[in-house]
Coordinates of C-alpha atoms in Angstrom, one line a residue:
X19 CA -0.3 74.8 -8.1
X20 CA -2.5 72.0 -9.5
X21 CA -6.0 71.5 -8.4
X22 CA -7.6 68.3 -8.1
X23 CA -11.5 68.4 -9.2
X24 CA -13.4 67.1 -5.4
X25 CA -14.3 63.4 -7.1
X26 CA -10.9 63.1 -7.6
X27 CA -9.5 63.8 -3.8
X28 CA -12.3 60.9 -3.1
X29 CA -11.5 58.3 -5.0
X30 CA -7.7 58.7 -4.3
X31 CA -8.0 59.3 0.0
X32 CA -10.0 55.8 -0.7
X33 CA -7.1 54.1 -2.5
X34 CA -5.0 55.7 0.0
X35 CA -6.8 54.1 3.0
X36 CA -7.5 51.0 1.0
X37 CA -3.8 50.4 0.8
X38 CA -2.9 51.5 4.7
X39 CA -6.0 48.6 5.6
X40 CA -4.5 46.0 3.2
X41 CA -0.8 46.8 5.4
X42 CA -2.0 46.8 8.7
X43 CA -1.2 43.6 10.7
X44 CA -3.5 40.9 10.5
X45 CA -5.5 39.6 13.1
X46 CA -5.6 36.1 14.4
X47 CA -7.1 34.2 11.3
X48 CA -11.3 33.1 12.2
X49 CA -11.1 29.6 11.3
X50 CA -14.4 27.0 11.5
X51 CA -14.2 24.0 13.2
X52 CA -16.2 21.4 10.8
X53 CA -16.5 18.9 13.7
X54 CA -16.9 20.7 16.9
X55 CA -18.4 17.4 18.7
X56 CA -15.8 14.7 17.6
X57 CA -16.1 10.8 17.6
X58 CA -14.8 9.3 20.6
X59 CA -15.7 5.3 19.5
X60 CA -12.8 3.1 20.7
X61 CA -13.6 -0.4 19.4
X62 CA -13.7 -2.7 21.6
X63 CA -11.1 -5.7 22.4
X64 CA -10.4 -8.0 19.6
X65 CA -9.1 -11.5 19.0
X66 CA -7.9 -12.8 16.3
X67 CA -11.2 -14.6 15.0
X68 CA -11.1 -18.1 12.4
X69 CA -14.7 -18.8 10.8
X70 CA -14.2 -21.8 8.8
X71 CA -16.8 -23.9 6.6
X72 CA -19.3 -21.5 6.5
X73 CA -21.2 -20.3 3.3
X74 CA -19.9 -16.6 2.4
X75 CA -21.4 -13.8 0.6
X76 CA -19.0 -11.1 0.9
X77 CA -21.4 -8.1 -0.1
X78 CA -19.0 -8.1 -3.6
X79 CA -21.2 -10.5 -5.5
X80 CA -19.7 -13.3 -4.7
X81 CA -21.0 -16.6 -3.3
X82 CA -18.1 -18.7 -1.6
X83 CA -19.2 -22.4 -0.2
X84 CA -17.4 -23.9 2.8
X85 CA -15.1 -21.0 3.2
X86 CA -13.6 -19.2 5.9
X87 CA -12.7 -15.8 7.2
X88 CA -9.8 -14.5 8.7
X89 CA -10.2 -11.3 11.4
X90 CA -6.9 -9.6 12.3
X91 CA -6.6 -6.4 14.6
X92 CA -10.1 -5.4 14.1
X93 CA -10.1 -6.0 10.3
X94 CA -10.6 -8.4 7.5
X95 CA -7.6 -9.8 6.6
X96 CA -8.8 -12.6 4.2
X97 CA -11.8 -14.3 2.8
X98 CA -10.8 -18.1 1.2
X99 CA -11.0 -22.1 1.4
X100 CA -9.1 -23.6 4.0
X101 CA -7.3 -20.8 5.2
X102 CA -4.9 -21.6 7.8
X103 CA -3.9 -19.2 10.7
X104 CA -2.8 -18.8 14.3
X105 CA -5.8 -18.0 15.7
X106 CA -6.7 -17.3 19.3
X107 CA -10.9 -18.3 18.3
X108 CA -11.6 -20.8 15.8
X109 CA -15.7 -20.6 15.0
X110 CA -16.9 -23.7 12.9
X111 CA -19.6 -22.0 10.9
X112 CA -20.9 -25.5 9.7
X113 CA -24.3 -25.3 7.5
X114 CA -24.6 -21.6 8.6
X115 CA -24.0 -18.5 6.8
X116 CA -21.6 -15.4 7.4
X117 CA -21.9 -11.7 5.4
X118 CA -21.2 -8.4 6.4
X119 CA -22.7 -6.1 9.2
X120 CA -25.9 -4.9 8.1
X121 CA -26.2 -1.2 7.2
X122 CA -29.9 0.5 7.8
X123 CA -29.6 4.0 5.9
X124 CA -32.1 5.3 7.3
X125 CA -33.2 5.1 11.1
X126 CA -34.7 7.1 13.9
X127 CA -33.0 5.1 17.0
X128 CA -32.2 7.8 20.1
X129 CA -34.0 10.6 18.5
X130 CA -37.6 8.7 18.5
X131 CA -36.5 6.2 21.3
X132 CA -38.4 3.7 22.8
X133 CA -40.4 4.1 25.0
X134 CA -42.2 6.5 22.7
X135 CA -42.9 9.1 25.4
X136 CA -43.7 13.0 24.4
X137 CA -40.5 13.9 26.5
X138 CA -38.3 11.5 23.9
X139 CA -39.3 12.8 20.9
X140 CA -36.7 15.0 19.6
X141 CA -36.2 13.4 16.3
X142 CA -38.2 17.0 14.1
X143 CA -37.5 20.4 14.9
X144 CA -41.2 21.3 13.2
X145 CA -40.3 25.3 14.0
X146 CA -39.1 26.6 10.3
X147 CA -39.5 25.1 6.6
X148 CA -35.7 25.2 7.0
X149 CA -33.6 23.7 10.1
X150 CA -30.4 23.0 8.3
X151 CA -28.9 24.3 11.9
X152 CA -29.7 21.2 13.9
X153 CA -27.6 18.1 14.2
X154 CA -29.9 15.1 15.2
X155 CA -26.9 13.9 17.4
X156 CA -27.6 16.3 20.1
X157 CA -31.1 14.4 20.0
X158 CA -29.9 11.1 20.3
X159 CA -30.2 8.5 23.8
X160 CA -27.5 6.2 23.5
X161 CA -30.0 3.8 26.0
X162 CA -32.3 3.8 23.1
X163 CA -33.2 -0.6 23.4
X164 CA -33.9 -0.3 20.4
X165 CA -30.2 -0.3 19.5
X166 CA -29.9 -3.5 20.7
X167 CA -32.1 -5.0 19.3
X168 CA -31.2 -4.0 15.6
X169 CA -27.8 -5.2 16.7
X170 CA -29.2 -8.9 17.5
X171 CA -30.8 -8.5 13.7
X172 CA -27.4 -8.2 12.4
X173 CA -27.2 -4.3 11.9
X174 CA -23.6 -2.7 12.8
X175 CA -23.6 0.2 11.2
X176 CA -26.8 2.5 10.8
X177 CA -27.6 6.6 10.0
X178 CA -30.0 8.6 12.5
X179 CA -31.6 10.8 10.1
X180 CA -33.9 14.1 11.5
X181 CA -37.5 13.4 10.7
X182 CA -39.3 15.0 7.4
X183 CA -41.8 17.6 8.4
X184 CA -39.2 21.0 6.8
X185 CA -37.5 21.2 3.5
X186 CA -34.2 20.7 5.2
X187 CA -34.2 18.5 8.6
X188 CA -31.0 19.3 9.8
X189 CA -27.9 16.9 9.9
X190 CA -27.8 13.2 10.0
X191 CA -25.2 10.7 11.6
X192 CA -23.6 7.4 10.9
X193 CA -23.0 5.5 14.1
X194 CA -21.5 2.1 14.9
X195 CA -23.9 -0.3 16.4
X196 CA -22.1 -0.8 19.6
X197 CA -23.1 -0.4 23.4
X198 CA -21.7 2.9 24.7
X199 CA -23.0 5.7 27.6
X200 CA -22.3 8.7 24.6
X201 CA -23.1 9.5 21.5
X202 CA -19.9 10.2 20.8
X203 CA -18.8 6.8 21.7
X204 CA -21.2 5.4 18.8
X205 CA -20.3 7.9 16.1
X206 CA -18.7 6.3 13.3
X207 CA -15.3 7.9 12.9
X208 CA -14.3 9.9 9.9
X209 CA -18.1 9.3 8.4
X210 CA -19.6 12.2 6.2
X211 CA -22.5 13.5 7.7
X212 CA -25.7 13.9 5.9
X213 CA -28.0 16.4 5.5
X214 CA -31.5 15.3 5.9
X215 CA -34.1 17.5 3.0
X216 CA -37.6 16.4 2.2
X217 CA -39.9 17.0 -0.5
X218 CA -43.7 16.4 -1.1
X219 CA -46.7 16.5 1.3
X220 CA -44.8 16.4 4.6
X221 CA -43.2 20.2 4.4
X222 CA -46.3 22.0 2.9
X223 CA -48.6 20.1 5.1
X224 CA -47.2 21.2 8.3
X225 CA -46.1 24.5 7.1
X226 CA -49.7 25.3 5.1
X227 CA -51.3 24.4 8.2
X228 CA -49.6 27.9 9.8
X229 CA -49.8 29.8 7.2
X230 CA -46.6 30.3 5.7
X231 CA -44.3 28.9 2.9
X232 CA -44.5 25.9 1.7
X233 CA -48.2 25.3 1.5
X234 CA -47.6 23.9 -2.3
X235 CA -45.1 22.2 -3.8
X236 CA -44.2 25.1 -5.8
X237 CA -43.9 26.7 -2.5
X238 CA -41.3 23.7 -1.5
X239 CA -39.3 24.3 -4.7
X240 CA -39.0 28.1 -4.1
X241 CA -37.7 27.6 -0.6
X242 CA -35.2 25.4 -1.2
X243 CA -34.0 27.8 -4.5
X244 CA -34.3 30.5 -1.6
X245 CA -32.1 28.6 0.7
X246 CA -29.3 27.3 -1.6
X247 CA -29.4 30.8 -3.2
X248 CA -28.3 32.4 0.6
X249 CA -25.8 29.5 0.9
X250 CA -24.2 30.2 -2.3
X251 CA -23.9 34.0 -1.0
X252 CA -22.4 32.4 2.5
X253 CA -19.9 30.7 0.5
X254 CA -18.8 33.4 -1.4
X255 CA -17.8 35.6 1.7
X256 CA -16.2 33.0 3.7
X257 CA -13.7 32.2 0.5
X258 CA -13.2 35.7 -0.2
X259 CA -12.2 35.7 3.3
X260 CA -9.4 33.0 3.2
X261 CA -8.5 34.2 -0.2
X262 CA -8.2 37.6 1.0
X263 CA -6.5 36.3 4.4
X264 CA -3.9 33.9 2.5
X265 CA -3.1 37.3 0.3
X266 CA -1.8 38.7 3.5
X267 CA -5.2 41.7 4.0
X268 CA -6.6 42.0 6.8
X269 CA -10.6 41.4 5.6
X270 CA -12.9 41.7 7.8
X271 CA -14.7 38.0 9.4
X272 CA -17.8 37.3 7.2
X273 CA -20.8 36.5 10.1
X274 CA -21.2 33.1 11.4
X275 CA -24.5 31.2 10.7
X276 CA -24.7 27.4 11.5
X277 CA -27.6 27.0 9.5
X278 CA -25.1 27.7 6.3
X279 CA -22.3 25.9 7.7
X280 CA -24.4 22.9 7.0
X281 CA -26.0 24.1 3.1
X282 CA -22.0 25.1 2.4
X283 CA -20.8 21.5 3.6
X284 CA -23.2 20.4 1.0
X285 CA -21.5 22.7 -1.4
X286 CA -18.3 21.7 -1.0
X287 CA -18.8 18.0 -1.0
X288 CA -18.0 17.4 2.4
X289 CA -21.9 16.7 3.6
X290 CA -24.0 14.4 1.4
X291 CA -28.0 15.0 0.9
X292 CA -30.5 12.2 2.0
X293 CA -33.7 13.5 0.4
X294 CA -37.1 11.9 2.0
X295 CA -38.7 12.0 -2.0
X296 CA -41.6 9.5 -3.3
X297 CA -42.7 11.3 -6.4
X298 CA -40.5 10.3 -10.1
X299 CA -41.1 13.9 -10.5
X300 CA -40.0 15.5 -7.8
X301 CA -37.2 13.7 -7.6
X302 CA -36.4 14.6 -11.0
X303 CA -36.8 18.1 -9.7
X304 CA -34.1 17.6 -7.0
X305 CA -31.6 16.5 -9.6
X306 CA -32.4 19.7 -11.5
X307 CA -32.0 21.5 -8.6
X308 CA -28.8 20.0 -7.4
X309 CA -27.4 20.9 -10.8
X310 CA -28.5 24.7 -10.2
X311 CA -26.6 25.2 -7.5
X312 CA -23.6 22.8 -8.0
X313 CA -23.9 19.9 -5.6
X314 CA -24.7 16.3 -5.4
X315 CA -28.5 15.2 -5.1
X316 CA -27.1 12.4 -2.8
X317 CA -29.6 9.5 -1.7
X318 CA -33.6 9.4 -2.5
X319 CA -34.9 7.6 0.3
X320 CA -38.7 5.8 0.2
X321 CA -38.9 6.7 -2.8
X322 CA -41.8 4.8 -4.0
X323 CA -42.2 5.9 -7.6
X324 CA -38.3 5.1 -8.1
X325 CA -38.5 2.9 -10.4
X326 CA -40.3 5.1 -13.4
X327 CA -36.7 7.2 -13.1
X328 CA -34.2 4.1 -12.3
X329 CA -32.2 5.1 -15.7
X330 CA -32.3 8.7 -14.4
X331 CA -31.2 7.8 -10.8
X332 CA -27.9 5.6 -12.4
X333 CA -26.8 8.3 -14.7
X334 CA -26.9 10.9 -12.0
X335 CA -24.9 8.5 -9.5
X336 CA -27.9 8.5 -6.8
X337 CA -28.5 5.5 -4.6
X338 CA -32.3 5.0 -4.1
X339 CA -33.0 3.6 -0.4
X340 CA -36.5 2.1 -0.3
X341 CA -39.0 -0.2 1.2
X342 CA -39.9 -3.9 -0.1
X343 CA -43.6 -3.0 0.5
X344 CA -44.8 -0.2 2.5
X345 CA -47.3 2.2 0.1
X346 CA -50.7 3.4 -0.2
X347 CA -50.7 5.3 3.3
X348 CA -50.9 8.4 2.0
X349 CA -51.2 9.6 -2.2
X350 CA -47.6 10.0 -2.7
X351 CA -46.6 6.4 -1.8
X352 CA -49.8 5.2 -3.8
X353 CA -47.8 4.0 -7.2
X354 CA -46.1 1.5 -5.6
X355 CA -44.9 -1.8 -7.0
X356 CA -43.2 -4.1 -4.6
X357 CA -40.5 -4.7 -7.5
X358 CA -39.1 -1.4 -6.8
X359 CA -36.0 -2.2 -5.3
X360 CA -35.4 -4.7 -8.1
X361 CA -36.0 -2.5 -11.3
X362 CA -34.2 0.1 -9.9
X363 CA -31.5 -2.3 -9.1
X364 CA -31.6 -3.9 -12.5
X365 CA -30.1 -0.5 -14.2
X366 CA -26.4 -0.3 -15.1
X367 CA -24.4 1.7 -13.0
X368 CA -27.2 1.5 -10.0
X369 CA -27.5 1.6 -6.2
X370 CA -30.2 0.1 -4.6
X371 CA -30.8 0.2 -1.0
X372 CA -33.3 -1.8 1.1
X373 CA -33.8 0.6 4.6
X374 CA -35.8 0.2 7.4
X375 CA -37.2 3.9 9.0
X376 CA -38.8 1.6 11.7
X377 CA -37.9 0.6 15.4
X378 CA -39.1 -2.8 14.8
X379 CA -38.1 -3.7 10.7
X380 CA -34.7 -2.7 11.5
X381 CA -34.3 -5.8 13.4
X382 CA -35.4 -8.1 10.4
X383 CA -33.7 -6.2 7.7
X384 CA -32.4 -8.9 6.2
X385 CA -35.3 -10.4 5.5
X386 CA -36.6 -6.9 4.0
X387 CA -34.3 -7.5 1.6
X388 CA -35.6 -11.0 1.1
X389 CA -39.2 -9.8 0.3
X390 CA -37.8 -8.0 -2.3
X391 CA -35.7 -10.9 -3.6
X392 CA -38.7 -13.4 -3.2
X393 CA -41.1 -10.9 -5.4
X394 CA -38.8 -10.0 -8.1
X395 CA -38.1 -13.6 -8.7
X396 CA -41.7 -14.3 -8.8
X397 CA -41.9 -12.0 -11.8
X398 CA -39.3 -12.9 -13.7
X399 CA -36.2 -11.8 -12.5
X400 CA -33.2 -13.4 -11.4
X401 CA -31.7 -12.0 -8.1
X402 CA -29.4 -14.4 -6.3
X403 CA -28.9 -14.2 -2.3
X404 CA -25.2 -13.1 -3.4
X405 CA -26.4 -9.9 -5.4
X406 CA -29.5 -8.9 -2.8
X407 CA -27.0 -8.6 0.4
X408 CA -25.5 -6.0 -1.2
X409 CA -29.1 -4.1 -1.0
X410 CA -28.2 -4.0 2.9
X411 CA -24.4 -4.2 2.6
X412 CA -22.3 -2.2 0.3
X413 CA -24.7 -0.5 -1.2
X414 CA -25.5 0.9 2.2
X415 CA -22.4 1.6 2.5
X416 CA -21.9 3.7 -0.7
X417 CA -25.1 5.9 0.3
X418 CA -23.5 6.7 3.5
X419 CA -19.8 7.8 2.4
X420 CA -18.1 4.1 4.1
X421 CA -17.8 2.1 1.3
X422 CA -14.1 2.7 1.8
X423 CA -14.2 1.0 5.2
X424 CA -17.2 -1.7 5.9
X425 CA -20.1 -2.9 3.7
X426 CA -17.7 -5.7 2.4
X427 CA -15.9 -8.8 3.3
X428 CA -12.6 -7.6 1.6
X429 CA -8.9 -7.3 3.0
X430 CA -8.3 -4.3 5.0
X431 CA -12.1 -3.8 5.5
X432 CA -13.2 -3.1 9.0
X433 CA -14.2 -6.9 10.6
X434 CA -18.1 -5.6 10.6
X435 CA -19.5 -9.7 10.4
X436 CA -22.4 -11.6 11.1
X437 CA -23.0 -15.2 11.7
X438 CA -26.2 -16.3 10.7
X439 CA -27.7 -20.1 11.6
X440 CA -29.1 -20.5 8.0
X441 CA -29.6 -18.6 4.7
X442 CA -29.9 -14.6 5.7
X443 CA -33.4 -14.4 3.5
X444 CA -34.9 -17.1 5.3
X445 CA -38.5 -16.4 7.5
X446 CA -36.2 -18.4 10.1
X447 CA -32.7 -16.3 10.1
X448 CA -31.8 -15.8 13.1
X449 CA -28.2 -13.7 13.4
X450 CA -26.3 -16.1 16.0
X451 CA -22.9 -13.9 16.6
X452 CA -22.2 -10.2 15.2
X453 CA -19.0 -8.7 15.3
X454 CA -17.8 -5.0 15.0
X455 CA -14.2 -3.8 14.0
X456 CA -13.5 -7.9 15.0
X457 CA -14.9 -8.0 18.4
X458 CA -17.6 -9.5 19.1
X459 CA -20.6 -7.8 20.4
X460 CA -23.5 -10.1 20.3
X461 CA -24.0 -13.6 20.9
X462 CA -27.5 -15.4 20.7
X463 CA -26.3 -17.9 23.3
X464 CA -23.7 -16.4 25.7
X465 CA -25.4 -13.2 28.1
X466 CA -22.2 -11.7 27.8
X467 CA -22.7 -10.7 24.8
X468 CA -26.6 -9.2 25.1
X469 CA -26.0 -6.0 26.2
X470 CA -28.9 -4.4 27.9
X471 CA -29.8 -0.5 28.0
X472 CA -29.4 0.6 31.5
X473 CA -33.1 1.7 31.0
X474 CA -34.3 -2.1 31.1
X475 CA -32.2 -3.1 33.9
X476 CA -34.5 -4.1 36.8
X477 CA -37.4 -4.7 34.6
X478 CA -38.8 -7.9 34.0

């Protein structure tokens, strides 16, 4: 009788058992749902809509005088001279201007509402260095006046980022500008969501302060190596899992964490980093970074020092979303030059931004972008009001993941449009009608059209 040494019965009773596991019947595959709180935004009614004589910039770089624009079913359906259609509005636009829905990339509206009570601000979860868990739209008050008032500055389309105290905020959201009792009912459809991460003196201020990592900015940089290192781990056992599953085993379900739901999103492309990042060298860093663990460094927003790396920023395909002239209120916004947006801008390949992070600048973000426009020219540059509207338009657009859909006045685009009663740069722009997937939402001179939040009603 042969004998079988005891390391031997071992390894083969585990092959035997092995293969009985791999044949027993599966159970019900564990499948994650990447968008558990769905958009329910229904745009509104729609005419068709016939702006004629107006002069166009169309967010492409191109300048058209006395043209018109044609919105069908909620969408543009063609930008040209003396366009002729059945049209149940006809707007002469007449010595004003039209361009596309304003895009602020980076706001705070619903999660740091107005009024600014203790009880309404929900906009920094200021508990860990890293809060990738969170999702700002569970923060967000749809009553927020504040959303109306961007709206009567032109803005149609804005992201509500988590504030910048931890190395990752948590998730951002893009929402349509547009009255509604949810958040759900703002939340643009089919927009990536972003994942708000923040570098610098924020995170090791408020996290030195208690005594625990980050208190440096070495300290920021191993956390976020720490972080990306567990998601990368988190990955792994979840495809394992469906490669195992689609192989017909019977693996067992890897644990849930939502806090690497969100840092495998990033992973896998579907969730796009907005990094709050004023330093050239730090953002530098990020890129690095990004590189190390296989993902996109996304959008550098603030960024003050931007343009010392604008070639750096082009080649890696990063938009840069700044201010026209906010520095010097803390050290690392002190290198400022109020040409940022422009040098950055000037670099082949580039994506410059102009955003507001403000309650009260996001309803003048137009002329943001016209501070820029004014001091660049000042110094030598040559910016045209057809190239700066992209700053606010499809360059917004990019940043956020919807440059398929809005930031443009193109054919098929969504009918995001604004009316303005003289050049959009002008001290005295005033947006006169704004119109959202081709309904109108505001008009400067019909009530109809000036929703209120139910918050204000009553109050004189």
């Amino acid at each position: 009788m042969q004998k079988f040494a005891p390391s031997l019965l071992v390894v083969a009773l585990g092959v035997a058992l092995a293969g009985c596991q791999d044949n027993d019947p599966q159970d019900e595959k564990v499948t994650i749902n990447k968008n558990p709180y769905p958009s329910t935004y229904k745009a509104l009614k729609s005419t068709t809509t016939l702006i004629t004589n107006a002069t166009v910039l169309t967010g492409t770089g191109e300048r058209l005088e006395e043209a018109d624009v044609l919105l069908v079913d909620g969408k543009v359906q063609q930008v040209g001279k003396d366009l002729t259609a059945q049209a149940d509005l006809t707007i002469d636009a007449q010595g004003k201007w039209v361009t596309p829905g304003l895009i602020d990339v980076h706001s705070h509206l619903g999660a740091y509402p107005s009024p600014s009570v203790e009880s309404h601000q929900d906009g920094n979860e200021m508990t860990s260095p890293n809060t990738a868990e969170v999702w700002v739209e569970h923060s967000i008050w749809p009553q927020d006046p504040g959303f109306n008032r961007a709206r009567e500055g032109g803005v149609t389309s804005l992201q509500i980022l988590p504030g910048s105290a931890n190395l990752f905020g948590g998730r951002g959201v893009t929402l349509k500008n547009v009255p509604a009792h949810t958040m759900q009912g703002m939340k643009f459809p089919d927009a990536p969501y972003g994942l708000k991460m923040a570098c610098g003196e924020n995170p090791k201020r408020v996290y030195g302060r208690k005594g625990v990592l980050p208190s440096t900015r070495m300290g920021n940089m191993a956390g976020y190596r720490t972080a990306w290192i567990g998601a990368t781990e988190y990955k792994r056992a979840w495809d394992k899992y469906d490669a195992d599953y689609a192989a017909g085993k019977n693996p067992e379900v890897p644990h849930r964490d939502i806090k690497y739901d969100t840092l495998r999103g990033v992973l896998e492309g579907e969730v796009m980093i907005h990094n709050h990042c004023y330093k050239a060298e730090e953002m530098a860093m990020m890129i690095d970074l990004s590189k190390e663990f296989g993902y996109h460094a996304g959008t550098f927003h603030h960024g003050i020092e931007a343009y010392k790396i604008a070639d750096l920023l082009a080649d890696n395909g990063s938009c840069a979303a700044l201010w026209p002239d906010w520095w010097g209120f803390k050290m690392e916004a002190y290198d400022m030059v109020q040409e940022n947006v422009a040098i950055v801008d000037a670099v082949k390949n580039s994506c410059a931004v102009v955003h507001s992070d403000s309650d009260t600048t996001i309803q003048r973000l137009n002329q943001e972008a016209g501070k820029v426009m004014y001091r660049a020219n000042d110094n030598g540059f040559n910016i045209s009001e057809q190239h700066a509207i992209k700053w606010i338009t499809s360059n917004a657009a990019k940043a956020l993941g919807v440059a398929d859909k809005t930031g443009s006045l193109e054919a098929g685009k969504q009918g995001d449009v604004v009316i303005w009663n003289q050049n959009p740069f002008s001290v005295y722009a005033k947006a006169e009608q704004v119109f959202v997937d081709g309904a109108k939402v505001y008009d400067r001179y019909d009530d109809t059209y000036q929703a209120q939040s139910d918050f204000l009603l009553g109050q004189k």
